[in-house]
Short mmCIF file of C-alpha atoms and ligand atoms in Angstrom, two decimals:
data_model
loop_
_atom_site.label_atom_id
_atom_site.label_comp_id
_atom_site.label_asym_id
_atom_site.label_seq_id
_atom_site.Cartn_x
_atom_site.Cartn_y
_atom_site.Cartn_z
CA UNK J 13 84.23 110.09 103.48
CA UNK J 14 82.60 106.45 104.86
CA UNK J 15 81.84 106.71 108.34
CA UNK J 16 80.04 104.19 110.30
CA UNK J 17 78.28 104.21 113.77
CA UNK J 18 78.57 100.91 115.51
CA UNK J 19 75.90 101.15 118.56
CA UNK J 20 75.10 97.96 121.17
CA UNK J 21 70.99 98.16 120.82
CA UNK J 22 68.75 99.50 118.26
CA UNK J 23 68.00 103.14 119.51
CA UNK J 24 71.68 103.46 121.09
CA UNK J 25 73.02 105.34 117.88
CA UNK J 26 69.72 107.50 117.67
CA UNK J 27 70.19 109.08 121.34
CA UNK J 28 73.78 109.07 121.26
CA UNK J 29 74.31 110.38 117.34
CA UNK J 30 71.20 110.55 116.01
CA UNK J 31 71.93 114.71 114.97
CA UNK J 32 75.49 113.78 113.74
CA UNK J 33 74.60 111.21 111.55
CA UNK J 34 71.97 113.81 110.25
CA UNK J 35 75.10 116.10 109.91
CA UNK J 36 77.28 113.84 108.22
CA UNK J 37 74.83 112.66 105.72
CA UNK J 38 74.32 116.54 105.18
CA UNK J 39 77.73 117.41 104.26
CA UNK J 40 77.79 114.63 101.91
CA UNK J 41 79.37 111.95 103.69
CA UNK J 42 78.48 108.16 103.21
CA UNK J 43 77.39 106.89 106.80
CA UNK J 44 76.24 103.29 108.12
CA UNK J 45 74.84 102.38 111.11
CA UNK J 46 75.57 99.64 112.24
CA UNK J 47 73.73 97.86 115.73
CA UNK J 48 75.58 94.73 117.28
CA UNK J 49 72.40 92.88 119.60
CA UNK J 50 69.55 92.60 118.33
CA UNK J 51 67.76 93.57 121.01
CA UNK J 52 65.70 90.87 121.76
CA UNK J 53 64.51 90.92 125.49
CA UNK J 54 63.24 94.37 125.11
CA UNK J 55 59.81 93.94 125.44
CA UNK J 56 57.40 92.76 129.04
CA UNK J 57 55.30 90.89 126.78
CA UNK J 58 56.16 90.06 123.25
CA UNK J 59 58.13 86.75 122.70
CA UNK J 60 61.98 87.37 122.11
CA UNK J 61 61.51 86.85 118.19
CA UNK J 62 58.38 88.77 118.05
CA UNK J 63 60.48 91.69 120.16
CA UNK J 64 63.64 91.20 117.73
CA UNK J 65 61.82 91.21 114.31
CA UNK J 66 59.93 94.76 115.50
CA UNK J 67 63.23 96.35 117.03
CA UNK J 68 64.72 95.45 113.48
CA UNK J 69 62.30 97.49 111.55
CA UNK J 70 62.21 100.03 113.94
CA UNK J 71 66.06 100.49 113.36
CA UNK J 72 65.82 100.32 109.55
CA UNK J 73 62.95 102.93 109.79
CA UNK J 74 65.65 105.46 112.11
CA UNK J 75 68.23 104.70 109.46
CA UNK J 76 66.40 105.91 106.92
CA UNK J 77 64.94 108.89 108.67
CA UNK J 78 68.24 110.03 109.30
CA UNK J 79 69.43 109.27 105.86
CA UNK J 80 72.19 106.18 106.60
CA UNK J 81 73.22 104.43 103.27
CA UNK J 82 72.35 101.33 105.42
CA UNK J 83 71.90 99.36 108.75
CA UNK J 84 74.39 96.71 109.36
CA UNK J 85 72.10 94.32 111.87
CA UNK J 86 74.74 91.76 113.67
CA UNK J 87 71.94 89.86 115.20
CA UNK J 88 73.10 88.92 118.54
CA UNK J 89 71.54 88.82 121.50
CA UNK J 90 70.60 91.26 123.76
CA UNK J 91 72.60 91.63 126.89
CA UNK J 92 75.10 88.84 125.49
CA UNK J 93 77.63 90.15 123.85
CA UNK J 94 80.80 88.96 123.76
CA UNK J 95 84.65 89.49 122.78
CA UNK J 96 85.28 86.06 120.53
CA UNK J 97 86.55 85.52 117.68
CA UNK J 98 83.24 85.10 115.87
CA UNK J 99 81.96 88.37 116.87
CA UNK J 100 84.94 89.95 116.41
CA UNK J 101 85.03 88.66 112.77
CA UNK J 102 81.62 90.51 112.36
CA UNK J 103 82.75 93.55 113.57
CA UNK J 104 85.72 93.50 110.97
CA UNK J 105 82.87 93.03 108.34
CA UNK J 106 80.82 95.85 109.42
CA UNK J 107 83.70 97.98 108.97
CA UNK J 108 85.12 96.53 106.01
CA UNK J 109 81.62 97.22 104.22
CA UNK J 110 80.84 100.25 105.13
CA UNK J 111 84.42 101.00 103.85
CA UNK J 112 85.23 103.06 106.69
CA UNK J 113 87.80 105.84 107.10
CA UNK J 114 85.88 106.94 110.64
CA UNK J 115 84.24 104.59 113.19
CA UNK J 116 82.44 105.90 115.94
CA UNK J 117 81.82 103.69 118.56
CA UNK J 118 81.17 103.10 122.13
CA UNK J 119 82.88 105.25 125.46
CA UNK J 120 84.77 102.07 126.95
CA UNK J 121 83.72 103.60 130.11
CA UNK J 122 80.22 103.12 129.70
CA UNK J 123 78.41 101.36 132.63
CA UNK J 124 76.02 98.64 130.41
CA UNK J 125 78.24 95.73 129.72
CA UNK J 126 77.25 95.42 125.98
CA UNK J 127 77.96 98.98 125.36
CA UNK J 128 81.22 97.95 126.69
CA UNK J 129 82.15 94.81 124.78
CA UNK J 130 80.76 96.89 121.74
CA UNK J 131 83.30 99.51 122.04
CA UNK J 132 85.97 96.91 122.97
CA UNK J 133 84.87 94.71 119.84
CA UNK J 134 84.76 98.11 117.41
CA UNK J 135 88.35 99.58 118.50
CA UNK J 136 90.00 96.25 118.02
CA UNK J 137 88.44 96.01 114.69
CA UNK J 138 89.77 98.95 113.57
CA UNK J 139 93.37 97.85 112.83
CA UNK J 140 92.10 94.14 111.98
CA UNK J 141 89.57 95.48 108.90
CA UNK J 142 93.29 96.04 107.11
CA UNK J 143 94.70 92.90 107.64
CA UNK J 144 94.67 90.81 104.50
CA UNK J 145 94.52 87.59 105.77
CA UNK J 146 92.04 88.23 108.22
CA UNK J 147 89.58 86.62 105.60
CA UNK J 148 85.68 87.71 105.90
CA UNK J 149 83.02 88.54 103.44
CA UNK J 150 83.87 91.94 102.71
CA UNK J 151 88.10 92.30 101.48
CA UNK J 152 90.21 94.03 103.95
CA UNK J 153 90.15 98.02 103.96
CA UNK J 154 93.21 99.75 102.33
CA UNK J 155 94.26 101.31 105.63
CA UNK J 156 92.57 101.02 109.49
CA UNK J 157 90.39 104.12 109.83
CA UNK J 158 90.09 106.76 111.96
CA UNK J 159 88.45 106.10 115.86
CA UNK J 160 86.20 108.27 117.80
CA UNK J 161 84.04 107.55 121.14
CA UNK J 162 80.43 108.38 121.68
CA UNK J 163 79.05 109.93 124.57
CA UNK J 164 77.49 107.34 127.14
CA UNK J 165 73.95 107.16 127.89
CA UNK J 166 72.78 110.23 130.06
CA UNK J 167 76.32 111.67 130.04
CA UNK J 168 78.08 109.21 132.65
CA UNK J 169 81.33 109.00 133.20
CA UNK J 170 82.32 110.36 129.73
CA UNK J 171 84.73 113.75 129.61
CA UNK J 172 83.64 115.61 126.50
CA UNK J 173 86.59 116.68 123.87
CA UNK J 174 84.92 117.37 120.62
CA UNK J 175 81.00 118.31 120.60
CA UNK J 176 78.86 118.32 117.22
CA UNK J 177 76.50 120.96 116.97
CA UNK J 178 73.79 119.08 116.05
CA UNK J 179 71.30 122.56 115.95
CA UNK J 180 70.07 122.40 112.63
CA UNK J 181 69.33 118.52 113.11
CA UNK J 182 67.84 118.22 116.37
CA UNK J 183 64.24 117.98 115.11
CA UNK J 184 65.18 115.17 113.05
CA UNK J 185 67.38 113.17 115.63
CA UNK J 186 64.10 113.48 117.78
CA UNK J 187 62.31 111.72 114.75
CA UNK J 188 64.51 109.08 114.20
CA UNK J 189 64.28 108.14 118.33
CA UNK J 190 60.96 108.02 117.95
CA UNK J 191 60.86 105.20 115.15
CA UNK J 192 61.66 103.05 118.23
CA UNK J 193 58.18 103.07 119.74
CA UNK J 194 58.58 99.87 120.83
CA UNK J 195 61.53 100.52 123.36
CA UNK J 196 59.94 104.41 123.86
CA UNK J 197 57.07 102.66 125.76
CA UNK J 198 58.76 100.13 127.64
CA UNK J 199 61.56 102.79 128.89
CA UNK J 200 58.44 104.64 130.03
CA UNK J 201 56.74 102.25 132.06
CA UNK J 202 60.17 101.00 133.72
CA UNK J 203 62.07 103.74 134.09
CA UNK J 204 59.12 106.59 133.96
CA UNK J 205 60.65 107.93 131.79
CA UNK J 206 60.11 110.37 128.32
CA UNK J 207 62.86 109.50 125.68
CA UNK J 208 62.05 112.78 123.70
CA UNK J 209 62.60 114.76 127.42
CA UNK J 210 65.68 112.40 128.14
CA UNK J 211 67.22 113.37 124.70
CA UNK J 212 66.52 117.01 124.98
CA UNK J 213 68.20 117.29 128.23
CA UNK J 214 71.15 115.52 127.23
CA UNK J 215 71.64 117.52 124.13
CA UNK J 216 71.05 120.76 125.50
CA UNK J 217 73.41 120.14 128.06
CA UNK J 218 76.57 119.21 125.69
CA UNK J 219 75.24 122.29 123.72
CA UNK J 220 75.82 124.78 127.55
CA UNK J 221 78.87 122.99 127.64
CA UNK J 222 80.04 123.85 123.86
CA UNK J 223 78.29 127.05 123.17
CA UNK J 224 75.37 126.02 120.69
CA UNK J 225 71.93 125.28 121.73
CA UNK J 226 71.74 121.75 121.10
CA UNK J 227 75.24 119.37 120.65
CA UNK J 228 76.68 115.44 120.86
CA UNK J 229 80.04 115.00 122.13
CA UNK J 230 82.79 112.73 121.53
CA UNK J 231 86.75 111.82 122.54
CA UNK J 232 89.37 110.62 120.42
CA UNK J 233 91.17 108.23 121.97
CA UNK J 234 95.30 107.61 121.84
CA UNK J 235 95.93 104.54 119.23
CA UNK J 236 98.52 104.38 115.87
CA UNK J 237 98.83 104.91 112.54
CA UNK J 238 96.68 107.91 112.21
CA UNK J 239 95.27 108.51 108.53
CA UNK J 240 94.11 112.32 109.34
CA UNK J 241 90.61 111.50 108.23
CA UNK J 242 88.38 113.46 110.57
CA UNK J 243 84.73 113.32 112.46
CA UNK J 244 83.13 116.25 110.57
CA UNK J 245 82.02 119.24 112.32
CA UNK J 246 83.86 118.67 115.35
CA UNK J 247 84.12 121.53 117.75
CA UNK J 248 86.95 121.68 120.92
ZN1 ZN K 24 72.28 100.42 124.65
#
Protein backbone atom coordinates (compact mmCIF):
# COMPACT_ATOMS: atom_id res chain seq x y z
CA UNK A 1 0.00 0.00 0.00
CA UNK A 2 1.22 3.95 -0.88
CA UNK A 3 0.45 6.08 1.88
CA UNK A 4 1.49 9.58 2.18
CA UNK A 5 1.65 12.12 5.14
CA UNK A 6 0.95 15.61 4.03
CA UNK A 7 2.09 17.91 7.18
CA UNK A 8 2.01 22.11 7.12
CA UNK A 9 5.86 22.62 8.50
CA UNK A 10 8.84 20.49 8.50
CA UNK A 11 8.70 18.70 11.98
CA UNK A 12 4.67 18.66 11.90
CA UNK A 13 4.62 14.95 10.52
CA UNK A 14 7.52 13.90 12.99
CA UNK A 15 5.45 14.91 16.29
CA UNK A 16 2.23 14.10 14.92
CA UNK A 17 3.24 10.55 12.99
CA UNK A 18 6.61 10.26 13.34
CA UNK A 19 6.01 6.33 15.11
CA UNK A 20 3.37 5.50 12.39
CA UNK A 21 5.31 6.25 9.59
CA UNK A 22 8.01 4.05 11.38
CA UNK A 23 5.11 1.45 11.52
CA UNK A 24 4.03 1.63 8.13
CA UNK A 25 7.38 1.48 6.58
CA UNK A 26 7.74 -1.67 8.96
CA UNK A 27 4.96 -3.62 7.67
CA UNK A 28 6.11 -3.02 4.27
CA UNK A 29 4.17 -0.22 3.13
CA UNK A 30 5.50 2.51 0.64
CA UNK A 31 5.11 5.94 2.59
CA UNK A 32 5.91 9.71 1.54
CA UNK A 33 6.03 12.56 3.43
CA UNK A 34 5.13 15.18 2.12
CA UNK A 35 5.51 19.08 3.93
CA UNK A 36 3.46 22.01 2.25
CA UNK A 37 5.55 25.53 3.73
CA UNK A 38 8.67 25.55 3.74
CA UNK A 39 9.11 26.88 6.81
CA UNK A 40 10.90 29.82 6.28
CA UNK A 41 10.43 32.36 9.22
CA UNK A 42 11.44 29.80 11.69
CA UNK A 43 14.45 31.06 12.88
CA UNK A 44 15.25 34.71 15.37
CA UNK A 45 18.24 35.16 13.41
CA UNK A 46 19.00 33.39 10.22
CA UNK A 47 17.72 35.11 6.97
CA UNK A 48 14.42 33.46 5.58
CA UNK A 49 16.51 31.51 2.81
CA UNK A 50 19.24 30.64 5.11
CA UNK A 51 16.22 29.31 7.66
CA UNK A 52 14.40 27.49 4.58
CA UNK A 53 17.46 25.74 2.98
CA UNK A 54 18.38 24.21 6.78
CA UNK A 55 14.62 23.27 7.63
CA UNK A 56 14.81 21.41 4.15
CA UNK A 57 17.63 19.19 5.08
CA UNK A 58 16.51 18.79 8.36
CA UNK A 59 13.22 17.27 6.88
CA UNK A 60 15.02 15.06 4.33
CA UNK A 61 17.30 13.87 7.24
CA UNK A 62 13.68 12.83 9.45
CA UNK A 63 12.50 11.20 6.25
CA UNK A 64 15.11 9.10 6.03
CA UNK A 65 15.46 8.26 9.67
CA UNK A 66 12.10 7.09 9.64
CA UNK A 67 12.51 5.26 6.42
CA UNK A 68 9.96 7.46 3.89
CA UNK A 69 10.56 6.47 0.16
CA UNK A 70 10.73 10.34 -0.12
CA UNK A 71 9.93 13.99 0.96
CA UNK A 72 7.64 15.83 -1.28
CA UNK A 73 8.89 19.68 -0.34
CA UNK A 74 5.97 22.16 -1.79
CA UNK A 75 8.03 25.15 -0.99
CA UNK A 76 5.69 27.68 0.19
CA UNK A 77 5.88 29.94 2.64
CA UNK A 78 5.59 29.73 6.08
CA UNK A 79 2.45 30.97 7.67
CA UNK A 80 1.01 31.66 4.01
CA UNK A 81 -0.73 29.10 2.86
CA UNK A 82 -3.46 29.27 0.87
CA UNK A 83 -6.58 27.44 -0.84
CA UNK A 84 -5.94 28.48 -4.80
CA UNK A 85 -5.87 26.83 -7.51
CA UNK A 86 -2.08 26.73 -7.77
CA UNK A 87 -1.61 25.17 -4.51
CA UNK A 88 -4.26 23.05 -4.86
CA UNK A 89 -2.73 21.73 -8.15
CA UNK A 90 0.37 20.82 -5.97
CA UNK A 91 -1.41 19.04 -3.60
CA UNK A 92 -3.02 16.82 -6.43
CA UNK A 93 0.69 16.14 -7.44
CA UNK A 94 1.86 15.14 -4.14
CA UNK A 95 -0.75 12.64 -4.10
CA UNK A 96 -0.69 11.58 -7.52
CA UNK A 97 3.16 10.69 -6.98
CA UNK A 98 3.23 9.15 -4.11
CA UNK A 99 0.46 7.02 -5.78
CA UNK A 100 -1.63 7.08 -2.84
CA UNK A 101 -4.37 4.69 -1.68
CA UNK A 102 -4.17 6.49 2.08
CA UNK A 103 -3.55 10.19 2.83
CA UNK A 104 -3.16 11.31 6.17
CA UNK A 105 -3.49 14.74 6.69
CA UNK A 106 -4.32 17.55 8.90
CA UNK A 107 -7.44 17.65 11.89
CA UNK A 108 -9.49 20.57 10.11
CA UNK A 109 -9.98 21.60 13.59
CA UNK A 110 -6.59 22.46 14.29
CA UNK A 111 -6.02 26.01 15.73
CA UNK A 112 -2.70 27.17 13.35
CA UNK A 113 -4.18 28.45 10.18
CA UNK A 114 -1.71 26.56 7.86
CA UNK A 115 -2.40 23.35 9.51
CA UNK A 116 -5.82 24.25 8.54
CA UNK A 117 -5.60 25.23 4.88
CA UNK A 118 -3.27 22.07 4.73
CA UNK A 119 -5.91 19.73 5.72
CA UNK A 120 -8.50 21.69 3.66
CA UNK A 121 -6.02 21.64 0.55
CA UNK A 122 -5.21 17.59 1.21
CA UNK A 123 -9.04 16.39 1.58
CA UNK A 124 -10.06 18.25 -1.52
CA UNK A 125 -7.24 16.68 -3.32
CA UNK A 126 -8.24 13.48 -2.62
CA UNK A 127 -11.10 13.09 -5.14
CA UNK A 128 -9.28 15.62 -7.67
CA UNK A 129 -5.83 13.22 -7.91
CA UNK A 130 -8.50 10.89 -10.09
CA UNK A 131 -9.74 13.28 -12.30
CA UNK A 132 -8.23 12.90 -15.73
CA UNK A 133 -8.34 16.14 -16.95
CA UNK A 134 -7.17 17.71 -14.00
CA UNK A 135 -3.71 17.81 -15.90
CA UNK A 136 -0.39 18.02 -13.57
CA UNK A 137 2.96 16.43 -13.69
CA UNK A 138 2.20 13.23 -12.26
CA UNK A 139 -1.15 11.29 -14.38
CA UNK A 140 -4.23 11.09 -12.38
CA UNK A 141 -4.53 8.10 -9.74
CA UNK A 142 -6.78 5.13 -10.80
CA UNK A 143 -9.22 5.80 -7.97
CA UNK A 144 -9.27 8.79 -4.99
CA UNK A 145 -7.69 7.14 -1.94
CA UNK A 146 -8.53 6.54 1.31
CA UNK A 147 -8.60 9.82 4.06
CA UNK A 148 -7.54 9.89 7.58
CA UNK A 149 -6.90 12.98 10.11
CA UNK A 150 -3.92 13.46 12.32
CA UNK A 151 -4.00 14.39 15.76
CA UNK A 152 -3.42 18.28 16.34
CA UNK A 153 -0.51 19.64 18.00
CA UNK A 154 -0.61 18.93 21.88
CA UNK A 155 -3.93 17.08 21.53
CA UNK A 156 -6.40 20.19 21.00
CA UNK A 157 -9.55 19.99 20.05
CA UNK A 158 -9.13 16.59 18.28
CA UNK A 159 -11.55 13.46 19.53
CA UNK A 160 -9.44 10.35 19.09
CA UNK A 161 -11.12 7.27 16.97
CA UNK A 162 -8.33 5.09 15.87
CA UNK A 163 -4.84 5.20 17.90
CA UNK A 164 -1.50 3.54 16.45
CA UNK A 165 0.51 1.91 18.87
CA UNK A 166 3.50 3.32 18.01
CA UNK A 167 5.51 1.18 21.12
CA UNK A 168 8.01 -0.52 19.27
CA UNK A 169 8.82 2.86 17.32
CA UNK A 170 8.84 5.44 19.83
CA UNK A 171 12.66 5.60 20.14
CA UNK A 172 12.89 6.23 16.60
CA UNK A 173 10.00 8.87 16.19
CA UNK A 174 12.06 10.68 19.02
CA UNK A 175 15.09 10.49 16.51
CA UNK A 176 13.54 11.66 13.62
CA UNK A 177 12.12 15.00 15.82
CA UNK A 178 15.30 15.56 16.70
CA UNK A 179 16.79 15.96 13.04
CA UNK A 180 14.97 19.33 13.38
CA UNK A 181 17.50 20.99 15.66
CA UNK A 182 16.97 23.99 14.14
CA UNK A 183 13.19 24.46 15.17
CA UNK A 184 14.09 22.18 18.63
CA UNK A 185 16.06 25.30 19.79
CA UNK A 186 13.97 28.01 18.77
CA UNK A 187 10.69 26.19 20.32
CA UNK A 188 12.89 26.19 23.42
CA UNK A 189 13.79 29.61 23.83
CA UNK A 190 10.11 30.85 22.85
CA UNK A 191 8.00 28.61 24.20
CA UNK A 192 10.48 27.03 27.05
CA UNK A 193 9.87 24.33 25.94
CA UNK A 194 11.59 20.45 25.43
CA UNK A 195 10.26 18.86 22.11
CA UNK A 196 11.53 15.34 23.23
CA UNK A 197 9.32 16.06 26.80
CA UNK A 198 6.44 17.62 24.61
CA UNK A 199 6.38 14.42 22.40
CA UNK A 200 6.59 12.01 25.23
CA UNK A 201 3.70 13.46 26.95
CA UNK A 202 1.59 13.54 24.06
CA UNK A 203 2.25 10.00 23.14
CA UNK A 204 1.95 8.54 26.37
CA UNK A 205 -1.20 10.11 26.81
CA UNK A 206 -3.01 8.65 23.47
CA UNK A 207 -1.24 5.39 24.67
CA UNK A 208 -3.57 5.78 28.63
CA UNK A 209 -6.22 6.53 26.40
CA UNK A 210 -5.79 3.28 24.04
CA UNK A 211 -4.20 0.81 26.31
CA UNK A 212 -0.43 0.67 25.05
CA UNK A 213 2.32 2.61 26.51
CA UNK A 214 3.05 4.90 23.86
CA UNK A 215 0.27 5.67 20.73
CA UNK A 216 -0.79 8.45 17.77
CA UNK A 217 -4.32 8.85 17.09
CA UNK A 218 -6.37 9.60 14.22
CA UNK A 219 -10.30 10.07 12.85
CA UNK A 220 -11.70 9.08 9.70
CA UNK A 221 -13.76 11.46 8.52
CA UNK A 222 -17.40 10.96 6.52
CA UNK A 223 -16.63 11.51 2.56
CA UNK A 224 -17.59 8.97 -0.72
CA UNK A 225 -16.53 6.43 -2.69
CA UNK A 226 -14.70 4.43 -0.17
CA UNK A 227 -11.95 1.98 -1.71
CA UNK A 228 -11.56 -0.12 1.75
CA UNK A 229 -7.86 0.54 1.75
CA UNK A 230 -6.98 1.01 5.39
CA UNK A 231 -4.44 3.08 7.88
CA UNK A 232 -2.46 0.03 9.12
CA UNK A 233 -2.43 -0.89 12.65
CA UNK A 234 -5.29 1.04 13.62
CA UNK A 235 -6.76 0.33 16.98
CA UNK A 236 -10.65 1.59 18.16
ZN1 LIG B 1 2.93 23.04 12.05
Amino acid sequence: MNIIFIGAHPDDLEILCGGTVAACVAQGHTVWMATATNGNVGSPTLSKAAIGTIRRTEAEAAAKCLGAAGLIWMDENDEFLFDDERTRLKFVDAVRQAHADVIVAHNPNDYHPDHVASSKLASDARILSAVRLIETTHTHLPKSPELYYMDSIAGLRFEPQYFVDITPYFALKQQAAQCHASQNAWLKSIFNTELTDHIKVHSAFRGLQSGVQYAEAYVQPSYWPKTGAGLPFLRR
